[in-house]
CSV table of C-alpha atoms in Angstrom, one decimal:
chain,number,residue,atom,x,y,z
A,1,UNK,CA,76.3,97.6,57.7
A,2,UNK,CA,80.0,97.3,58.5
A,3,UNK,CA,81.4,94.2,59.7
A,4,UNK,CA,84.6,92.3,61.2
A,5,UNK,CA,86.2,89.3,60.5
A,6,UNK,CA,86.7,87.0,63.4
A,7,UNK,CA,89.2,85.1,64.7
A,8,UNK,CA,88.3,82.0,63.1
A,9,UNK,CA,88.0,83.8,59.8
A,10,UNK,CA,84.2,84.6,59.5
A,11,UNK,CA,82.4,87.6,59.4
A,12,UNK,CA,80.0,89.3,61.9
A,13,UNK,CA,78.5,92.4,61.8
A,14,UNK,CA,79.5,95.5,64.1
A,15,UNK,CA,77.3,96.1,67.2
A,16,UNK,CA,77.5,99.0,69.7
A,17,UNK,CA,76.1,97.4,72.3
A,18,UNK,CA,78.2,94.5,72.0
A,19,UNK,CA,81.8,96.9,71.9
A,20,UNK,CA,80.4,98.8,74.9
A,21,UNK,CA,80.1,95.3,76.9
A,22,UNK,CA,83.9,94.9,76.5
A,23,UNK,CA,84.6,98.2,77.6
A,24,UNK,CA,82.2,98.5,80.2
A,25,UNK,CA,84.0,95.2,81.6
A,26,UNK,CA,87.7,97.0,81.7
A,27,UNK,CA,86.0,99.9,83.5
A,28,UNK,CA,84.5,98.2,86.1
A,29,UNK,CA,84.9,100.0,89.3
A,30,UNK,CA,86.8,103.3,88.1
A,31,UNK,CA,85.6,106.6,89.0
A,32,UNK,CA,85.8,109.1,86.3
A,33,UNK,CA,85.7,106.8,83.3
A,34,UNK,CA,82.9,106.9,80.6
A,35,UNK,CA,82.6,103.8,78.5
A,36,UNK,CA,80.2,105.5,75.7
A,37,UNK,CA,83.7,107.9,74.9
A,38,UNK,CA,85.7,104.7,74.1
A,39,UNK,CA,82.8,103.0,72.4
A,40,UNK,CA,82.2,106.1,70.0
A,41,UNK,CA,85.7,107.1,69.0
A,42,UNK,CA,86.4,103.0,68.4
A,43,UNK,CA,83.1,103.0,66.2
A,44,UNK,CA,84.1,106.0,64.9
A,45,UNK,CA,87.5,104.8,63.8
A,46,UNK,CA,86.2,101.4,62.2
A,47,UNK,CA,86.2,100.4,58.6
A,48,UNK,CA,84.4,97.5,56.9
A,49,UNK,CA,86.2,94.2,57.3
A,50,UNK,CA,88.9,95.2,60.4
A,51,UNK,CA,89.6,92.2,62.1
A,52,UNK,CA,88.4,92.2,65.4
A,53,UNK,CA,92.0,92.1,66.7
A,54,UNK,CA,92.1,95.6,65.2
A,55,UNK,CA,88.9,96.6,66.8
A,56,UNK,CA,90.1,95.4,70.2
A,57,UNK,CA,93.8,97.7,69.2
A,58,UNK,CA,91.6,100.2,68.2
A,59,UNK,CA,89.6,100.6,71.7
A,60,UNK,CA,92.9,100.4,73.8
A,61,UNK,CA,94.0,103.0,71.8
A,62,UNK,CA,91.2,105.2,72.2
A,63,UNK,CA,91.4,104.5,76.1
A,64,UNK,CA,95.4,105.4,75.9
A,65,UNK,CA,94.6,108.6,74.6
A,66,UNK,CA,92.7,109.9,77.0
A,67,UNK,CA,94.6,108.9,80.0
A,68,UNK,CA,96.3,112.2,79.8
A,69,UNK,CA,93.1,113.9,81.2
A,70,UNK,CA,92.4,111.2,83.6
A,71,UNK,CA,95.0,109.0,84.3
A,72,UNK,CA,92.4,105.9,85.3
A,73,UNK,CA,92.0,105.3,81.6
A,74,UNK,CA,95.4,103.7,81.6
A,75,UNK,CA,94.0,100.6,84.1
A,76,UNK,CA,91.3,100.4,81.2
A,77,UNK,CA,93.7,100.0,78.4
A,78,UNK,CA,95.5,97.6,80.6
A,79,UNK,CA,92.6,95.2,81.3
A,80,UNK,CA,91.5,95.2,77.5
A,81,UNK,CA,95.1,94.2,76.4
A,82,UNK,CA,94.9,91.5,79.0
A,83,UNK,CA,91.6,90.5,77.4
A,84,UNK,CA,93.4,90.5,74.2
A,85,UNK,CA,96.4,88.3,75.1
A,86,UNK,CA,94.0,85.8,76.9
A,87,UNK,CA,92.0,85.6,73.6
A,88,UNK,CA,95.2,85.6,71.4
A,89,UNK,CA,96.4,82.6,73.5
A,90,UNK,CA,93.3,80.5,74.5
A,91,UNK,CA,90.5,81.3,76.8
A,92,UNK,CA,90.5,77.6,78.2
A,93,UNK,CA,94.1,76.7,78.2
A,94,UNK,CA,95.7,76.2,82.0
A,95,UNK,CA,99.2,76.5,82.9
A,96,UNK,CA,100.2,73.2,82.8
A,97,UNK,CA,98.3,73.3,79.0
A,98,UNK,CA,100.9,76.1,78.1
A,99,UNK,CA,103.9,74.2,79.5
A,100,UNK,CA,103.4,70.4,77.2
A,101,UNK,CA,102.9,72.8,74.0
A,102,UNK,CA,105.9,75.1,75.1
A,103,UNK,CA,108.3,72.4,75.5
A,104,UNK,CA,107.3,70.6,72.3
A,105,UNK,CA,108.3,74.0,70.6
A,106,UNK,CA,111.8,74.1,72.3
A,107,UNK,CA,111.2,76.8,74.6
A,108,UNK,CA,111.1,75.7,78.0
A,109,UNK,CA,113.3,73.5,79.9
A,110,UNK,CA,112.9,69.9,81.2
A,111,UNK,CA,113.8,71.1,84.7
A,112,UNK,CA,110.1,73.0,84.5
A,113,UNK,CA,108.4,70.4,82.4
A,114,UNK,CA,109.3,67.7,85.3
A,115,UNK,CA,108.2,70.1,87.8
A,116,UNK,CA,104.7,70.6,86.3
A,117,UNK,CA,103.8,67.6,85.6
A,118,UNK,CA,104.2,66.1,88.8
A,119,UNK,CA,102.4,69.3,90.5
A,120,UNK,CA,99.9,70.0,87.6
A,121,UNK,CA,96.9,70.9,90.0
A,122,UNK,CA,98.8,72.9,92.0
A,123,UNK,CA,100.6,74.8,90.6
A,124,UNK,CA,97.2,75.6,87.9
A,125,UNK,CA,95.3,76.3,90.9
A,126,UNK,CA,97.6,79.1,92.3
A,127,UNK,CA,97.8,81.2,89.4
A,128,UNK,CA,95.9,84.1,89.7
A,129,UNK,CA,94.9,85.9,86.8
A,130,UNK,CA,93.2,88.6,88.7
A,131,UNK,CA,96.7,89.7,89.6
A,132,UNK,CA,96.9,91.1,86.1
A,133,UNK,CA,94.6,94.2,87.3
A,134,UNK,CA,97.5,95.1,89.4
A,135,UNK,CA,99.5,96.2,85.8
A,136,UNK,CA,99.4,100.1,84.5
A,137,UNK,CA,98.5,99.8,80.8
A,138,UNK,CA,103.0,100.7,79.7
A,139,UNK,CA,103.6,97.9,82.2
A,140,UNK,CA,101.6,95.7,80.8
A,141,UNK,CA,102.5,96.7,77.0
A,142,UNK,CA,106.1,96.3,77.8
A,143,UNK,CA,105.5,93.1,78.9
A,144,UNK,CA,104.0,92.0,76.1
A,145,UNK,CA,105.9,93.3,73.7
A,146,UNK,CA,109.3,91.9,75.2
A,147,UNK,CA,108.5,89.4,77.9
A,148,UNK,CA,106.0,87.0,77.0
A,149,UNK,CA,107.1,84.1,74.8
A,150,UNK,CA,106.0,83.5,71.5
A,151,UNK,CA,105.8,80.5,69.1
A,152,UNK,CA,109.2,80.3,67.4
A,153,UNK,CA,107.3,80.0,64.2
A,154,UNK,CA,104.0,82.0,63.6
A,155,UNK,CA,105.3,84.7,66.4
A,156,UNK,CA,102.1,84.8,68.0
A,157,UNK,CA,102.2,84.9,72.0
A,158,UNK,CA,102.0,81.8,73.9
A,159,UNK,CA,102.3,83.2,77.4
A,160,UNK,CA,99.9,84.6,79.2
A,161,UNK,CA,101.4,87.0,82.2
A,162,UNK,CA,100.5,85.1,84.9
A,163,UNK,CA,102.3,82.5,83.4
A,164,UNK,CA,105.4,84.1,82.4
A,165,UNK,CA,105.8,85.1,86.3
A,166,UNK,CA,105.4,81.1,87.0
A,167,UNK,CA,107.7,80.5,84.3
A,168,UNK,CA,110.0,82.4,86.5
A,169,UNK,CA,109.3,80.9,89.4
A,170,UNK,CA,109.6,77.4,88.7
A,171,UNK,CA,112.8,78.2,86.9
A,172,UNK,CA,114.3,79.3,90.1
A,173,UNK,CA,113.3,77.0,92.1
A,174,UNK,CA,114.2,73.0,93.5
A,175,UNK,CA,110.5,72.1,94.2
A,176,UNK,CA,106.8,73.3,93.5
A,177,UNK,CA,106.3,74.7,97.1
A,178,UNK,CA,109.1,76.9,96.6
A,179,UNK,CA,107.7,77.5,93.2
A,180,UNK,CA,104.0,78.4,94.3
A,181,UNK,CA,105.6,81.0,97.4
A,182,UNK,CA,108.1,82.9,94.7
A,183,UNK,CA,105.4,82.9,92.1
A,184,UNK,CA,103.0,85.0,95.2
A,185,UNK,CA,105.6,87.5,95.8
A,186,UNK,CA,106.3,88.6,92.2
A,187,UNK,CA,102.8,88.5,91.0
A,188,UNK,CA,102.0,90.9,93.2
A,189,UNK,CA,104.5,93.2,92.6
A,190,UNK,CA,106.5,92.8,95.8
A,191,UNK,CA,109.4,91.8,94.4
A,192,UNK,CA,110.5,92.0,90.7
A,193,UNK,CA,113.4,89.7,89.1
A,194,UNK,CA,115.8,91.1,86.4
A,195,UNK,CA,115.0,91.8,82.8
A,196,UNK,CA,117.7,88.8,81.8
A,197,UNK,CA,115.6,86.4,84.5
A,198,UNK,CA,111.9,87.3,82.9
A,199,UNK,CA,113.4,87.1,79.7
A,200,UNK,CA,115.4,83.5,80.6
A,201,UNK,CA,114.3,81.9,83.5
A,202,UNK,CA,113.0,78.3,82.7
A,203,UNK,CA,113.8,78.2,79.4
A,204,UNK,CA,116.4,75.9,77.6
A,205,UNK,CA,119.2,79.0,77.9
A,206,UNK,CA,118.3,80.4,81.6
A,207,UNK,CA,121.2,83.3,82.0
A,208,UNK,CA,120.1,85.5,84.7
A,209,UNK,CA,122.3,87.7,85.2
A,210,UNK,CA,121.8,91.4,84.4
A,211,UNK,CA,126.0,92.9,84.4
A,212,UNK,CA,129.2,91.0,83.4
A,213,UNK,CA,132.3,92.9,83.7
A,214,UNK,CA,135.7,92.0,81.1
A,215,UNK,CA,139.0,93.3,80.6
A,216,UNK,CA,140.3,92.8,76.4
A,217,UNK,CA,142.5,90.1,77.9
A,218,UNK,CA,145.6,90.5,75.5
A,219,UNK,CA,146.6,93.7,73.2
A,220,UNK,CA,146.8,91.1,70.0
A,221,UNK,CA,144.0,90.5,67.1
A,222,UNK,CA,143.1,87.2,68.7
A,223,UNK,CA,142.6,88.8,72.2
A,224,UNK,CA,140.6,92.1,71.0
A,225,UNK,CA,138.2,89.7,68.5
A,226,UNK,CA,138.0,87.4,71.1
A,227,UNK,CA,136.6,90.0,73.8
A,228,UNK,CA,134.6,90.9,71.1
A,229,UNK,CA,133.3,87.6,70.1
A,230,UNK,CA,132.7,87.0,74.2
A,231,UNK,CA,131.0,90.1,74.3
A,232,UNK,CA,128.2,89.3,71.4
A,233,UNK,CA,127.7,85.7,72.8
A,234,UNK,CA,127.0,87.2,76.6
A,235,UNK,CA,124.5,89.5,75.0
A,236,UNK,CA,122.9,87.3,72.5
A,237,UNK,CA,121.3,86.2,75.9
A,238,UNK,CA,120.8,89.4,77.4
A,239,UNK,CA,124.1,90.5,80.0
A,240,UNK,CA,124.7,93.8,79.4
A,241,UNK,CA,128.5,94.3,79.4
A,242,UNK,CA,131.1,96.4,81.2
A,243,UNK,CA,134.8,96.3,79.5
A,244,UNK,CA,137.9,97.8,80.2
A,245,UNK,CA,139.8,98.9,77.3
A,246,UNK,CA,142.9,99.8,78.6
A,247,UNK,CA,145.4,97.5,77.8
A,248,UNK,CA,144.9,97.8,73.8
A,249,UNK,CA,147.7,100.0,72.7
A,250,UNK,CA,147.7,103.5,71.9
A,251,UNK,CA,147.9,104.9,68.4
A,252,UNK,CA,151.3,105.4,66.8
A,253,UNK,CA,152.6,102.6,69.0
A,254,UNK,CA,155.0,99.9,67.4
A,255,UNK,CA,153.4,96.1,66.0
A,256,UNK,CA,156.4,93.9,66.3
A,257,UNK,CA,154.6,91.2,63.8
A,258,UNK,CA,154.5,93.5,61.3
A,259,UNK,CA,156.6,96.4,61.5
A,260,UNK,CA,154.0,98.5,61.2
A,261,UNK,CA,152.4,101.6,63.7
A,262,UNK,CA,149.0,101.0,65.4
A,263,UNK,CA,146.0,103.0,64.7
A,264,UNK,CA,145.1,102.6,68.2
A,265,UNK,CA,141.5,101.6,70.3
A,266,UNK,CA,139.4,103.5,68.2
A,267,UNK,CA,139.0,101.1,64.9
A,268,UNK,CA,138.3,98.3,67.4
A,269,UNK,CA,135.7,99.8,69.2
A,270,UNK,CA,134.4,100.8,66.0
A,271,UNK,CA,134.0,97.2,65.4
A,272,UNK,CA,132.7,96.7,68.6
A,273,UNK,CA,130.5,99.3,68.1
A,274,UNK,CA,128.7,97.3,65.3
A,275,UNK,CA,128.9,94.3,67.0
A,276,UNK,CA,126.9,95.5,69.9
A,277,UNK,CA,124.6,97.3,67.7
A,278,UNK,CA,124.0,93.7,65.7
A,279,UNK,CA,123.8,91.3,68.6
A,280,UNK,CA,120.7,92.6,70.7
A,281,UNK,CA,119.5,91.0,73.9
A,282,UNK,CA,117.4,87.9,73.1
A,283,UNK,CA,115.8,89.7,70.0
A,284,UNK,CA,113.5,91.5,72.6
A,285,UNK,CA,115.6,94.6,73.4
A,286,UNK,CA,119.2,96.7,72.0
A,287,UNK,CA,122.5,95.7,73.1
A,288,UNK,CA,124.4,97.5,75.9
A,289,UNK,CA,128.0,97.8,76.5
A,290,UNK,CA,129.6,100.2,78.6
A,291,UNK,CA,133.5,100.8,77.6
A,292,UNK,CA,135.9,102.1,80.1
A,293,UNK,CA,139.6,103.8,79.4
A,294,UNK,CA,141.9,104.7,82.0
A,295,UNK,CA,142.8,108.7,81.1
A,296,UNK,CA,146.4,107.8,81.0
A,297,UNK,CA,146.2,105.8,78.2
A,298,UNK,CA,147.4,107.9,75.0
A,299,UNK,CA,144.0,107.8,72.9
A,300,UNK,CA,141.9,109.7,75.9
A,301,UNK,CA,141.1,112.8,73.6
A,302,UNK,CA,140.0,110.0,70.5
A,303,UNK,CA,138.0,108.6,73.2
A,304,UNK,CA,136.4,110.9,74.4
A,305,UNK,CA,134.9,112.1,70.6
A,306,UNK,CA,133.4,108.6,70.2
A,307,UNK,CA,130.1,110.4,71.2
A,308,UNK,CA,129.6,113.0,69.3
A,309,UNK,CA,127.3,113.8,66.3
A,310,UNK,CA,129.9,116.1,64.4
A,311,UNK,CA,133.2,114.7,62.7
A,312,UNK,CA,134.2,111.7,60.7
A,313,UNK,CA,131.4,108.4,61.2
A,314,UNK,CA,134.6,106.6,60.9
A,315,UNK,CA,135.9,107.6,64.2
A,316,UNK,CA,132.1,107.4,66.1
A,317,UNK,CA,130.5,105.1,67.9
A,318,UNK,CA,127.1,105.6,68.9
A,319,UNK,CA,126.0,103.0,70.6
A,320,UNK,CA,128.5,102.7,72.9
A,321,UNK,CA,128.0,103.9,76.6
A,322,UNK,CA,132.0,105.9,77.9
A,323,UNK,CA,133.2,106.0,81.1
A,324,UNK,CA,136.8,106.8,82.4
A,325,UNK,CA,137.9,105.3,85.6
A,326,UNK,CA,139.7,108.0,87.2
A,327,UNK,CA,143.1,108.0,89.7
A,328,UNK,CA,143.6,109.4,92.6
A,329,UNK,CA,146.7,111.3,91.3
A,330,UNK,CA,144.7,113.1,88.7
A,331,UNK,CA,142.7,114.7,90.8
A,332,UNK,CA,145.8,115.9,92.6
A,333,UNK,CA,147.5,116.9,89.4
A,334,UNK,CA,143.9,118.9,88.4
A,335,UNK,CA,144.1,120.6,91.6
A,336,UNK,CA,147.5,121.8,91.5
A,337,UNK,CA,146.9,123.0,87.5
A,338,UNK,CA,149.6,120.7,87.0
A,339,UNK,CA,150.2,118.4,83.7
A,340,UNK,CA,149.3,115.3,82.7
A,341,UNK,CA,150.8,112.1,81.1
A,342,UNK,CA,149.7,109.9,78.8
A,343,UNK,CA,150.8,106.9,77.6
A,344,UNK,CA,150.9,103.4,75.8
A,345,UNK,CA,149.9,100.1,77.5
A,346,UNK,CA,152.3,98.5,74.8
A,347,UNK,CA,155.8,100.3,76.3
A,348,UNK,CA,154.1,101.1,80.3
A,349,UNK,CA,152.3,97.5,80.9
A,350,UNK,CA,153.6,98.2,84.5
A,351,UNK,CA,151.0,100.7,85.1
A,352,UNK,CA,147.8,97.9,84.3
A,353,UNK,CA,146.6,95.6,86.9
A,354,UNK,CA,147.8,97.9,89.6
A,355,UNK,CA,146.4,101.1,92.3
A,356,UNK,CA,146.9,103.1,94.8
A,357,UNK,CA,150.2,104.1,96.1
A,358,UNK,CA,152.0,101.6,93.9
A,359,UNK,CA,150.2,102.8,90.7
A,360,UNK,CA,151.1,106.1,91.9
A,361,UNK,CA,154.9,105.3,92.0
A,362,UNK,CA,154.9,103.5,89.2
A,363,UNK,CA,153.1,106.0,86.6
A,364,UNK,CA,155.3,108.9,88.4
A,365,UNK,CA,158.7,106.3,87.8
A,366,UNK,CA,157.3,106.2,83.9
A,367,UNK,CA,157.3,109.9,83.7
A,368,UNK,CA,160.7,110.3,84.8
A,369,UNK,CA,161.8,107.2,82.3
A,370,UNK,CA,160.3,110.0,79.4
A,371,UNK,CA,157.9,107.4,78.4
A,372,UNK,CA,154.7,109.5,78.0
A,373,UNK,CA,153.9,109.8,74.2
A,374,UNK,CA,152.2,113.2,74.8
A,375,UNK,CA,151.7,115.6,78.5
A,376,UNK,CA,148.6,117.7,78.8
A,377,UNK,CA,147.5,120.4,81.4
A,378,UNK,CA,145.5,118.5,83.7
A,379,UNK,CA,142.3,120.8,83.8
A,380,UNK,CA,142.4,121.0,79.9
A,381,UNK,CA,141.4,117.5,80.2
A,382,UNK,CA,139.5,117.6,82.7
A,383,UNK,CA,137.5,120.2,80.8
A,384,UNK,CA,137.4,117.6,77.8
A,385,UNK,CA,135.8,115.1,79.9
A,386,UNK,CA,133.2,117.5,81.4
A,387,UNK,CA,132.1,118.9,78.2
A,388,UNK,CA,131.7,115.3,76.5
A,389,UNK,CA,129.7,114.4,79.7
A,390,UNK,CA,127.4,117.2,79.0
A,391,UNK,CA,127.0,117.0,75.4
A,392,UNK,CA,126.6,113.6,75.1
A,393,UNK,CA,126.0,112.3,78.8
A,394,UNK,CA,129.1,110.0,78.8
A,395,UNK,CA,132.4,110.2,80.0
């Protein structure tokens, strides 16, 4: 006879009857679901001594795979990984349980701790665990996998969903009635926070906010590592960021401290590149960064071939999101198949931190100063940009 190994470490033997129980309880009240399939293919799949962790994997993975012919398999996969987190984190635990052993592990903040325990009772009595039947099983999965917390040291989850959204809640909010009305709303899906708030909110680091927008704030190695440097530490706590890359000078231009010629944007943003790629959100999810480039600036075409999977790794950057922020005047210039200047930030300056009809005058006064370091036909780069936009969906 096979058996498992329980939580607790010892042994039972497999039953059929008793694997169909816990199936038969996620398929309560679904048309079009048979319990005995689930049952078969997990006994089926079993070998002597699986844990029954594995067993319970093994029966929501049998019910994932055949939502494709009936799509109310996926509530059933849902309700057995809600089973599993409950037993993973305590059957008999309450809210204000989860909160004391949360703190003492560094993971919440006073601000909640101080709210719970004055409002224990209440706030335990409105959660409402029956709310998880609400989740679709890649809902639930993603939440998880990247949502619910976990003990800093043996990884295991701590957090039960119905208490991650109260998490939430209370970290929003000055007092428990507050609390109690939030917690309603986004428990039952009418209203759901940002990934940086579920990931933050009532914890000892509670950034919330999804987007933060830069400039590199001086065209010097201190100003481009320290946008960098700003950068990692915004998404070490998960902002995804939005930079403007403009005012870094262009390749070929002249560094006064050294007498030397620049190699322009794209060696920084290689670094970058790595840097965004090392410093994911929270640990629970990869690093975004969206970098932006005025197409006057002289290194538009090296830009522009960040993206792509042919050439030298040394001029790529691949996880990097491009976008151009494009003037009025080009689009003139593109209609009337006219050409197009490009320059350096390090000799034009005038032509940052302005728009409209004085950018306009000025870029045009540059021109006519012979400043541009190269002029190309307008609809050539246009074409550029078009083609890296459908090749590599940036641009």
């Amino acid at each position: 006879m096979m058996e498992v190994i329980k939580r607790d470490g010892t042994r039972e033997t497999v039953r059929m009857e008793k694997i169909l129980d816990a199936v038969n309880r996620a398929c309560r009240g679904l048309p079009n679901v048979e319990p005995i399939e689930i049952a078969k293919r997990t006994i089926a799949g079993l070998h002597n001594n699986s844990t029954t962790e594995e067993l319970d994997q093994l029966s929501i993975s049998n019910a994932v795979m055949l939502m494709a012919d009936e799509p109310n398999y996926s509530k059933v996969a849902s309700r057995m990984l809600a089973e599993g987190i409950m037993k993973q984190v305590g059957r008999d635990h309450v809210f204000s349980d989860y909160v004391e052993h949360a703190f003492e592990n560094g993971l919440l903040s006073e601000h909640v701790l101080k709210l719970v325990r004055e409002n224990s009772e209440a706030i335990d009595f409105a959660i409402r665990h029956e709310r998880d039947d609400l989740f679709e099983y890649f809902g639930l999965k993603t939440v998880s996998d990247r949502y619910l917390l976990r003990h800093p040291k043996t990884r295991k989850i701590i957090e039960r969903p119905q208490w991650l959204f109260m998490r939430v809640a209370l970290g929003l909010s000055h007092n428990v009635e507050e609390a109690v009305e939030f917690y309603s709303i986004i428990s039952q899906f009418l209203y759901m926070p940002s990934t940086p708030t579920l990931f933050n909110s009532g914890t000892l680091h509670p950034q919330m906010s999804s987007c933060y927008l830069l400039t590199v704030g001086e065209d010097s190695l201190d100003g481009i590592y320290k946008s960098i440097t700003d950068c990692a530490r915004l998404s070490k706590f998960s902002g995804g960021i939005g930079i403007d890359w403009t005012p870094v000078r262009a390749s070929g231009s002249l560094i006064k401290g050294t007498n030397g010629l620049s190699n322009g944007i794209v060696p920084f943003l290689k670094v970058f590149d790595s840097s965004v790629h090392a410093v994911n959100q929270g640990g629970k999810r990869k690093g975004a960064a969206a970098v932006y480039l005025e197409p006057w600036h002289a290194d538009i075409e090296a830009f522009l071939d960040l993206r792509n999977n042919t050439g030298s790794e040394d001029r790529r950057a691949h996880n990097l999101n491009l976008a151009l922020w494009i003037p009025d005047l080009f689009m003139k210039r593109l209609e009337q198949d006219g050409e197009w200047s490009l320059f350096s930030p390090a000799e034009s300056p005038e032509l940052l931190n302005c728009f409209g009809p004085e950018w306009e005058a000025r870029y045009e006064a540059a021109e006519k100063a012979g400043k541009a370091y190269k002029k190309v036909l307008a609809r050539q780069l246009y074409a550029r940009m078009m083609q890296t936009l459908a090749e590599t969906g940036n641009g």
